[in-house]
Every structure is written in C-alpha cells, then in structure tokens.
Amino acid sequence: MLNEKVSKLINEQVNKELYSAYLYLDFSIYYEQQGLDGFANWYMVQAQEERDHAMLMLKYLQLCGEKVTLDVVAKPDKEMNKLMDPLQFGLEHEQYVTSLINDIYAAAYEVKDFRTMQFLDWFVKEQLEEEKNAEDMIKKMELFGNDSKGLYSLDTEYAARIYTAPSLVL
C-alpha cells in the first residue's frame, strides 16, 4: 500500500498527463490549420506519449492496490498566434511537468518508498528528454523558421516522427 500523500500525487499526475495529451493535441490541430503537417504529426505523437504516461501511472496505482480517481481534464488555454508559440508553450509545460515528477519523487523519498522511486526513475529520465526535445525545436525554429525552405525542411523532419510506446515494464 502506498503512502497517502504519494498515492494522491500520482493520482493527480494521471490527470495532469491527460491534460498534457490534450494540450499537445491542441498544438497539433493548430499546426494542421497552418498547413504544417510535420509539426502537427510531431505533436500528435507527443499527445500519444503523454496519454501513455497517464496510463502507466494509472496502472502503477492499480498494481499497488490504490483507488484511481479520474478528474476533469481542463481545456487547453494557450492562445497561439505565431508558429513559435506552441514550441515555447511546450517547453514551459515540460518544465512544469518535471517539477511535478520531482515533487512526487521527493514525497516518495521522504517516506522511503523505494518501489515508487524506482518506478519514477523512468519518468525523471523521460523529462530530461522531453525538455531537450522542446529546447531543440525552439532553437531550430529560431535558426530556420523564418526561411520558407528551412521551415519546409523542419516540417519534413517532424513528419518522419513515429510513435513508439514506452518500454517501461511494470
């Protein structure tokens, strides 16, 4: 059985991961409307990843015999007016998610819940990758996004991204 605080934080994180999926789906729709199918694809894949993160946490709670309580998923509230906006919002969001994962880890550490800490290790590493990807996309857009050929090249690069389910074993 999990510590009450740890269980509550993971339960809340399930909802926050679902919000992340919803947010990235919104980014995908925005880029689709702009005619940037590759950017739309990149964020569609990102939405799938976030949904799976929620499912991994949900499954962990179930394996620990905890009650899972789903909450309302908030509507994304980001207004996007420039092609750079979703990229910057994405980095800010990933930094926020990193802080949430760190908070859960700290709570598990406080009560010496080594099993949960081990489970969260994968998410800690994943967040490093998520932030790096977001930073790289911003850098590339700053370098090449104002040139139509450069933007086309970036869009083509992002169109090649495919979804790969997480390899975390519970």
Coordinates of N, CA and C in Angstrom, one line a residue:
M1 N 0.8 -1.2 0.0 CA 0.0 0.0 0.0 C 0.9 1.3 0.0
L2 N 0.5 2.2 -0.8 CA 1.3 3.5 -0.9 C 1.0 4.4 0.2
N3 N 1.9 5.3 0.5 CA 1.7 6.4 1.4 C 0.6 7.2 0.9
E4 N -0.3 7.8 1.7 CA -1.4 8.5 1.3 C -1.0 9.7 0.4
K5 N 0.0 10.5 0.8 CA 0.4 11.6 0.0 C 1.0 11.2 -1.3
V6 N 1.8 10.2 -1.4 CA 2.4 9.7 -2.6 C 1.2 9.2 -3.6
S7 N 0.3 8.5 -3.0 CA -0.8 8.0 -3.8 C -1.6 9.2 -4.4
K8 N -1.9 10.2 -3.6 CA -2.6 11.3 -4.0 C -1.9 12.1 -5.2
L9 N -0.6 12.3 -5.0 CA 0.2 13.0 -6.0 C 0.2 12.2 -7.3
I10 N 0.4 10.9 -7.3 CA 0.4 10.1 -8.5 C -1.0 10.1 -9.2
N11 N -2.0 10.0 -8.4 CA -3.4 10.1 -8.9 C -3.6 11.5 -9.6
E12 N -3.1 12.5 -9.0 CA -3.3 13.9 -9.6 C -2.4 13.9 -10.9
Q13 N -1.3 13.2 -10.9 CA -0.4 13.3 -12.1 C -1.1 12.5 -13.3
V14 N -1.9 11.5 -13.0 CA -2.6 10.9 -14.1 C -3.4 11.9 -14.8
N15 N -4.1 12.7 -14.1 CA -4.9 13.8 -14.7 C -4.1 14.8 -15.5
K16 N -2.9 15.1 -14.9 CA -2.1 16.1 -15.5 C -1.4 15.6 -16.8
E17 N -1.1 14.3 -16.8 CA -0.6 13.7 -18.0 C -1.7 13.7 -19.1
L18 N -2.9 13.5 -18.7 CA -4.0 13.5 -19.7 C -4.2 14.9 -20.2
Y19 N -4.0 15.9 -19.3 CA -4.1 17.3 -19.8 C -2.9 17.6 -20.8
S20 N -1.7 17.0 -20.5 CA -0.6 17.2 -21.4 C -1.0 16.7 -22.8
A21 N -1.6 15.5 -22.8 CA -2.0 14.9 -24.1 C -3.0 15.9 -24.8
Y22 N -3.9 16.4 -24.1 CA -4.9 17.3 -24.6 C -4.3 18.6 -25.1
L23 N -3.3 19.1 -24.4 CA -2.6 20.3 -24.8 C -1.8 20.1 -26.1
Y24 N -1.1 18.9 -26.2 CA -0.4 18.6 -27.4 C -1.3 18.3 -28.6
L25 N -2.4 17.8 -28.3 CA -3.4 17.6 -29.4 C -3.8 19.0 -29.9
D26 N -4.0 19.9 -29.0 CA -4.4 21.3 -29.4 C -3.3 21.9 -30.3
F27 N -2.0 21.7 -29.9 CA -0.9 22.2 -30.7 C -0.9 21.5 -32.1
S28 N -1.2 20.2 -32.1 CA -1.2 19.5 -33.4 C -2.3 20.1 -34.3
I29 N -3.5 20.4 -33.7 CA -4.6 21.0 -34.5 C -4.1 22.4 -35.0
Y30 N -3.5 23.1 -34.2 CA -3.0 24.5 -34.6 C -2.1 24.4 -35.9
Y31 N -1.1 23.5 -35.8 CA -0.2 23.3 -36.9 C -0.8 22.8 -38.1
E32 N -1.8 21.9 -37.9 CA -2.5 21.4 -39.1 C -3.2 22.5 -39.8
Q33 N -3.8 23.4 -39.1 CA -4.5 24.6 -39.6 C -3.6 25.5 -40.3
Q34 N -2.3 25.5 -39.9 CA -1.3 26.4 -40.6 C -0.7 25.7 -41.8
G35 N -1.1 24.5 -42.1 CA -0.5 23.7 -43.2 C 0.8 23.1 -42.9
L36 N 1.2 22.9 -41.7 CA 2.4 22.3 -41.3 C 2.2 20.9 -40.8
D37 N 2.0 20.0 -41.7 CA 1.6 18.6 -41.3 C 2.7 17.9 -40.5
G38 N 3.9 18.2 -40.7 CA 5.0 17.6 -40.0 C 5.0 18.0 -38.5
F39 N 4.8 19.3 -38.3 CA 4.7 19.8 -36.9 C 3.5 19.2 -36.2
A40 N 2.4 19.1 -37.0 CA 1.2 18.5 -36.5 C 1.4 17.1 -36.1
N41 N 2.1 16.4 -36.9 CA 2.5 15.0 -36.6 C 3.3 14.9 -35.4
W42 N 4.3 15.7 -35.3 CA 5.2 15.7 -34.1 C 4.4 15.8 -32.8
Y43 N 3.4 16.8 -32.8 CA 2.6 16.9 -31.6 C 1.5 15.9 -31.4
M44 N 1.1 15.3 -32.5 CA 0.2 14.2 -32.4 C 0.9 13.0 -31.7
V45 N 2.1 12.7 -32.1 CA 2.9 11.7 -31.4 C 3.1 12.0 -30.0
Q46 N 3.4 13.3 -29.7 CA 3.6 13.7 -28.3 C 2.4 13.5 -27.5
A47 N 1.2 13.8 -28.1 CA -0.1 13.6 -27.4 C -0.2 12.1 -27.0
Q48 N 0.1 11.2 -27.9 CA 0.1 9.8 -27.7 C 1.0 9.4 -26.5
E49 N 2.2 9.9 -26.5 CA 3.1 9.6 -25.4 C 2.6 10.0 -24.1
E50 N 2.0 11.2 -24.0 CA 1.5 11.7 -22.8 C 0.3 10.9 -22.3
R51 N -0.5 10.5 -23.2 CA -1.6 9.6 -22.8 C -1.1 8.3 -22.2
D52 N 0.0 7.7 -22.8 CA 0.6 6.5 -22.3 C 1.3 6.7 -20.9
H53 N 1.8 7.9 -20.7 CA 2.4 8.2 -19.4 C 1.3 8.2 -18.3
A54 N 0.1 8.7 -18.6 CA -1.0 8.7 -17.7 C -1.4 7.2 -17.5
M55 N -1.4 6.4 -18.5 CA -1.8 5.0 -18.3 C -0.8 4.2 -17.5
L56 N 0.5 4.5 -17.6 CA 1.5 3.9 -16.8 C 1.3 4.2 -15.3
M57 N 1.0 5.4 -15.1 CA 0.8 5.8 -13.7 C -0.5 5.2 -13.1
L58 N -1.5 5.2 -13.9 CA -2.8 4.6 -13.5 C -2.6 3.1 -13.2
K59 N -1.9 2.4 -14.1 CA -1.6 1.0 -13.9 C -0.8 0.8 -12.6
Y60 N 0.2 1.7 -12.3 CA 1.0 1.5 -11.1 C 0.1 1.7 -9.9
L61 N -0.7 2.6 -9.9 CA -1.6 2.8 -8.8 C -2.5 1.5 -8.6
Q62 N -3.0 1.0 -9.7 CA -3.8 -0.3 -9.6 C -3.0 -1.4 -9.0
L63 N -1.7 -1.6 -9.5 CA -0.9 -2.7 -9.0 C -0.6 -2.5 -7.5
C64 N -0.6 -1.3 -7.1 CA -0.3 -1.1 -5.6 C -1.6 -1.2 -4.8
G65 N -2.7 -1.5 -5.5 CA -4.0 -1.7 -4.7 C -4.6 -0.3 -4.4
E66 N -4.3 0.7 -5.1 CA -4.8 2.0 -4.8 C -6.0 2.3 -5.6
K67 N -6.9 3.1 -5.1 CA -8.1 3.6 -5.9 C -7.6 4.7 -6.8
V68 N -8.1 4.6 -8.1 CA -7.8 5.6 -9.1 C -9.0 6.5 -9.2
T69 N -8.8 7.8 -9.1 CA -9.9 8.7 -9.2 C -9.6 9.7 -10.4
L70 N -10.4 9.6 -11.4 CA -10.2 10.5 -12.6 C -10.9 11.8 -12.3
D71 N -10.3 12.9 -12.8 CA -10.8 14.2 -12.6 C -11.1 14.8 -14.0
V72 N -11.7 15.9 -14.1 CA -12.0 16.6 -15.3 C -10.7 17.1 -15.9
V73 N -10.5 16.9 -17.2 CA -9.4 17.3 -17.9 C -9.7 18.7 -18.4
A74 N -8.9 19.7 -18.0 CA -9.1 21.1 -18.3 C -8.9 21.3 -19.8
K75 N -9.6 22.3 -20.4 CA -9.4 22.7 -21.7 C -8.1 23.5 -21.8
P76 N -7.3 23.2 -22.9 CA -6.0 24.0 -23.0 C -6.4 25.5 -23.2
D77 N -5.6 26.3 -22.6 CA -5.9 27.8 -22.6 C -4.9 28.6 -23.3
K78 N -4.0 28.0 -24.0 CA -3.0 28.7 -24.7 C -3.5 29.3 -26.0
E79 N -3.2 30.6 -26.2 CA -3.6 31.3 -27.4 C -2.4 31.3 -28.3
M80 N -2.5 30.8 -29.5 CA -1.4 30.6 -30.4 C -1.6 31.6 -31.6
N81 N -0.6 32.5 -31.7 CA -0.7 33.5 -32.8 C 0.5 33.4 -33.8
K82 N 1.6 32.8 -33.3 CA 2.8 32.7 -34.1 C 3.2 31.2 -34.1
L83 N 3.9 30.8 -35.1 CA 4.4 29.4 -35.3 C 5.2 29.0 -34.1
M84 N 5.9 30.0 -33.5 CA 6.8 29.7 -32.3 C 6.0 29.4 -31.0
D85 N 4.8 29.9 -31.0 CA 4.0 29.9 -29.7 C 3.9 28.5 -29.1
P86 N 3.4 27.5 -29.9 CA 3.3 26.1 -29.3 C 4.7 25.6 -28.8
L87 N 5.7 25.9 -29.5 CA 7.1 25.4 -29.1 C 7.5 26.0 -27.8
Q88 N 7.2 27.3 -27.6 CA 7.6 27.9 -26.3 C 6.7 27.4 -25.2
F89 N 5.4 27.3 -25.5 CA 4.4 26.8 -24.5 C 4.8 25.3 -24.1
G90 N 5.2 24.6 -25.1 CA 5.6 23.2 -24.9 C 6.8 23.0 -23.9
L91 N 7.8 23.9 -24.1 CA 9.0 23.9 -23.2 C 8.5 24.2 -21.8
E92 N 7.7 25.3 -21.7 CA 7.3 25.7 -20.4 C 6.5 24.6 -19.7
H93 N 5.6 23.9 -20.5 CA 4.8 22.8 -19.9 C 5.7 21.7 -19.5
E94 N 6.7 21.3 -20.3 CA 7.6 20.2 -19.9 C 8.4 20.5 -18.6
Q95 N 8.8 21.8 -18.5 CA 9.5 22.2 -17.2 C 8.5 22.1 -16.0
Y96 N 7.3 22.4 -16.2 CA 6.3 22.3 -15.2 C 6.1 20.8 -14.8
V97 N 6.0 20.0 -15.8 CA 5.8 18.5 -15.6 C 7.0 18.0 -14.8
T98 N 8.2 18.4 -15.2 CA 9.4 18.0 -14.5 C 9.3 18.3 -13.0
S99 N 8.8 19.5 -12.7 CA 8.6 19.9 -11.3 C 7.6 19.0 -10.6
L100 N 6.6 18.6 -11.3 CA 5.6 17.7 -10.7 C 6.1 16.3 -10.4
I101 N 6.9 15.8 -11.3 CA 7.5 14.5 -11.2 C 8.5 14.5 -10.0
N102 N 9.3 15.6 -9.9 CA 10.2 15.8 -8.8 C 9.5 15.9 -7.5
D103 N 8.3 16.5 -7.4 CA 7.6 16.6 -6.2 C 7.1 15.2 -5.7
I104 N 6.7 14.4 -6.7 CA 6.2 13.0 -6.4 C 7.4 12.2 -5.9
Y105 N 8.6 12.4 -6.6 CA 9.8 11.6 -6.2 C 10.2 12.0 -4.7
A106 N 10.1 13.4 -4.5 CA 10.5 13.8 -3.1 C 9.6 13.3 -2.1
A107 N 8.3 13.2 -2.4 CA 7.4 12.6 -1.4 C 7.7 11.2 -1.1
A108 N 8.0 10.4 -2.2 CA 8.3 9.0 -2.1 C 9.6 8.8 -1.3
Y109 N 10.6 9.7 -1.5 CA 11.9 9.6 -0.8 C 11.7 9.9 0.6
E110 N 10.8 10.8 1.0 CA 10.6 11.2 2.4 C 10.1 10.0 3.2
V111 N 9.3 9.2 2.6 CA 8.7 8.0 3.3 C 9.5 6.7 3.0
K112 N 10.6 6.8 2.3 CA 11.4 5.7 1.9 C 10.6 4.7 1.1
D113 N 9.9 5.2 0.1 CA 9.1 4.3 -0.8 C 10.0 4.0 -2.0
F114 N 10.9 3.1 -1.8 CA 11.9 2.8 -2.9 C 11.2 2.2 -4.1
R115 N 10.2 1.5 -4.0 CA 9.5 0.9 -5.2 C 8.9 2.1 -6.0
T116 N 8.3 3.1 -5.4 CA 7.8 4.2 -6.2 C 8.9 5.0 -6.8
M117 N 10.0 5.2 -6.0 CA 11.2 5.9 -6.5 C 11.7 5.2 -7.8
Q118 N 11.8 3.9 -7.7 CA 12.3 3.1 -8.9 C 11.3 3.3 -10.1
F119 N 10.1 3.2 -9.8 CA 9.1 3.5 -10.9 C 9.2 4.9 -11.5
L120 N 9.5 5.9 -10.6 CA 9.6 7.2 -11.1 C 10.9 7.5 -11.8
D121 N 11.9 6.7 -11.6 CA 13.2 6.9 -12.3 C 13.0 7.1 -13.8
W122 N 12.2 6.2 -14.4 CA 12.0 6.3 -15.8 C 11.4 7.7 -16.2
F123 N 10.5 8.2 -15.4 CA 9.8 9.5 -15.7 C 10.8 10.6 -15.6
V124 N 11.7 10.5 -14.6 CA 12.7 11.5 -14.4 C 13.6 11.6 -15.6
K125 N 14.0 10.4 -16.1 CA 14.9 10.4 -17.4 C 14.1 10.9 -18.6
E126 N 12.8 10.5 -18.6 CA 11.9 10.9 -19.7 C 11.8 12.4 -19.8
Q127 N 11.7 13.1 -18.6 CA 11.5 14.5 -18.6 C 12.8 15.2 -19.1
L128 N 13.9 14.7 -18.9 CA 15.2 15.2 -19.4 C 15.1 15.2 -21.0
E129 N 14.6 14.1 -21.5 CA 14.5 14.0 -23.0 C 13.4 15.0 -23.5
E130 N 12.3 15.1 -22.8 CA 11.2 15.9 -23.2 C 11.6 17.4 -23.2
E131 N 12.3 17.9 -22.2 CA 12.8 19.2 -22.2 C 13.8 19.5 -23.3
K132 N 14.7 18.5 -23.5 CA 15.8 18.7 -24.5 C 15.1 18.8 -25.9
N133 N 14.1 17.9 -26.2 CA 13.4 18.0 -27.5 C 12.7 19.3 -27.7
A134 N 12.1 19.8 -26.6 CA 11.4 21.1 -26.7 C 12.4 22.3 -27.0
E135 N 13.5 22.2 -26.3 CA 14.6 23.2 -26.5 C 15.1 23.2 -27.9
D136 N 15.4 22.0 -28.4 CA 15.9 21.8 -29.7 C 15.0 22.3 -30.8
M137 N 13.7 22.1 -30.6 CA 12.7 22.5 -31.6 C 12.7 24.1 -31.6
I138 N 12.8 24.7 -30.5 CA 12.8 26.2 -30.4 C 14.1 26.7 -31.1
K139 N 15.2 26.1 -30.8 CA 16.5 26.5 -31.5 C 16.4 26.4 -33.0
K140 N 15.9 25.2 -33.5 CA 15.8 25.0 -34.9 C 14.8 26.0 -35.5
M141 N 13.7 26.3 -34.8 CA 12.8 27.3 -35.4 C 13.4 28.7 -35.4
E142 N 14.2 29.0 -34.4 CA 14.9 30.3 -34.4 C 15.9 30.4 -35.6
L143 N 16.6 29.3 -35.8 CA 17.6 29.3 -36.9 C 17.0 29.2 -38.3
F144 N 15.9 28.4 -38.5 CA 15.5 28.1 -39.8 C 14.0 28.5 -40.1
G145 N 13.3 28.8 -39.1 CA 11.8 29.0 -39.3 C 11.4 30.2 -40.0
N146 N 12.3 31.2 -40.2 CA 11.9 32.5 -40.9 C 12.2 32.3 -42.4
D147 N 12.8 31.2 -42.8 CA 13.1 31.0 -44.2 C 12.1 29.9 -44.7
S148 N 11.4 30.1 -45.8 CA 10.4 29.1 -46.2 C 11.1 27.7 -46.5
K149 N 12.3 27.7 -47.1 CA 12.9 26.4 -47.3 C 13.3 25.7 -46.0
G150 N 13.8 26.5 -45.1 CA 14.2 26.0 -43.8 C 12.9 25.5 -43.0
L151 N 11.8 26.2 -43.1 CA 10.6 25.8 -42.4 C 10.1 24.5 -43.1
Y152 N 10.2 24.4 -44.4 CA 9.8 23.2 -45.1 C 10.6 22.0 -44.7
S153 N 11.9 22.2 -44.5 CA 12.8 21.2 -44.1 C 12.5 20.7 -42.7
L154 N 12.2 21.6 -41.8 CA 11.8 21.3 -40.4 C 10.5 20.5 -40.4
D155 N 9.6 20.9 -41.2 CA 8.3 20.3 -41.3 C 8.4 18.8 -41.8
T156 N 9.3 18.7 -42.8 CA 9.6 17.3 -43.3 C 10.2 16.4 -42.3
E157 N 11.2 17.0 -41.5 CA 11.8 16.3 -40.4 C 10.8 15.8 -39.4
Y158 N 9.9 16.7 -39.0 CA 9.0 16.3 -38.0 C 7.9 15.4 -38.5
A159 N 7.7 15.4 -39.8 CA 6.7 14.4 -40.3 C 7.2 13.0 -40.2
A160 N 8.5 12.8 -40.1 CA 9.0 11.4 -40.1 C 8.9 10.8 -38.7
R161 N 8.6 11.6 -37.7 CA 8.5 11.0 -36.3 C 7.3 10.0 -36.2
I162 N 7.7 8.9 -35.6 CA 6.6 7.8 -35.4 C 6.5 7.6 -33.9
Y163 N 5.3 7.0 -33.6 CA 5.0 6.7 -32.2 C 5.7 5.4 -31.8
T164 N 6.4 5.4 -30.7 CA 6.9 4.2 -30.1 C 6.4 4.2 -28.6
A165 N 5.7 3.1 -28.3 CA 5.2 3.0 -26.9 C 6.4 2.9 -25.9
P166 N 6.1 3.5 -24.7 CA 7.2 3.4 -23.7 C 7.6 2.0 -23.4
S167 N 8.8 1.8 -23.1 CA 9.3 0.4 -22.8 C 9.4 0.1 -21.3
L168 N 8.7 1.0 -20.5 CA 8.7 0.8 -19.0 C 7.9 -0.5 -18.7
V169 N 8.5 -1.4 -17.9 CA 7.8 -2.6 -17.5 C 7.3 -2.4 -16.1
L170 N 6.1 -2.7 -15.9 CA 5.5 -2.6 -14.5 C 5.5 -4.0 -13.9

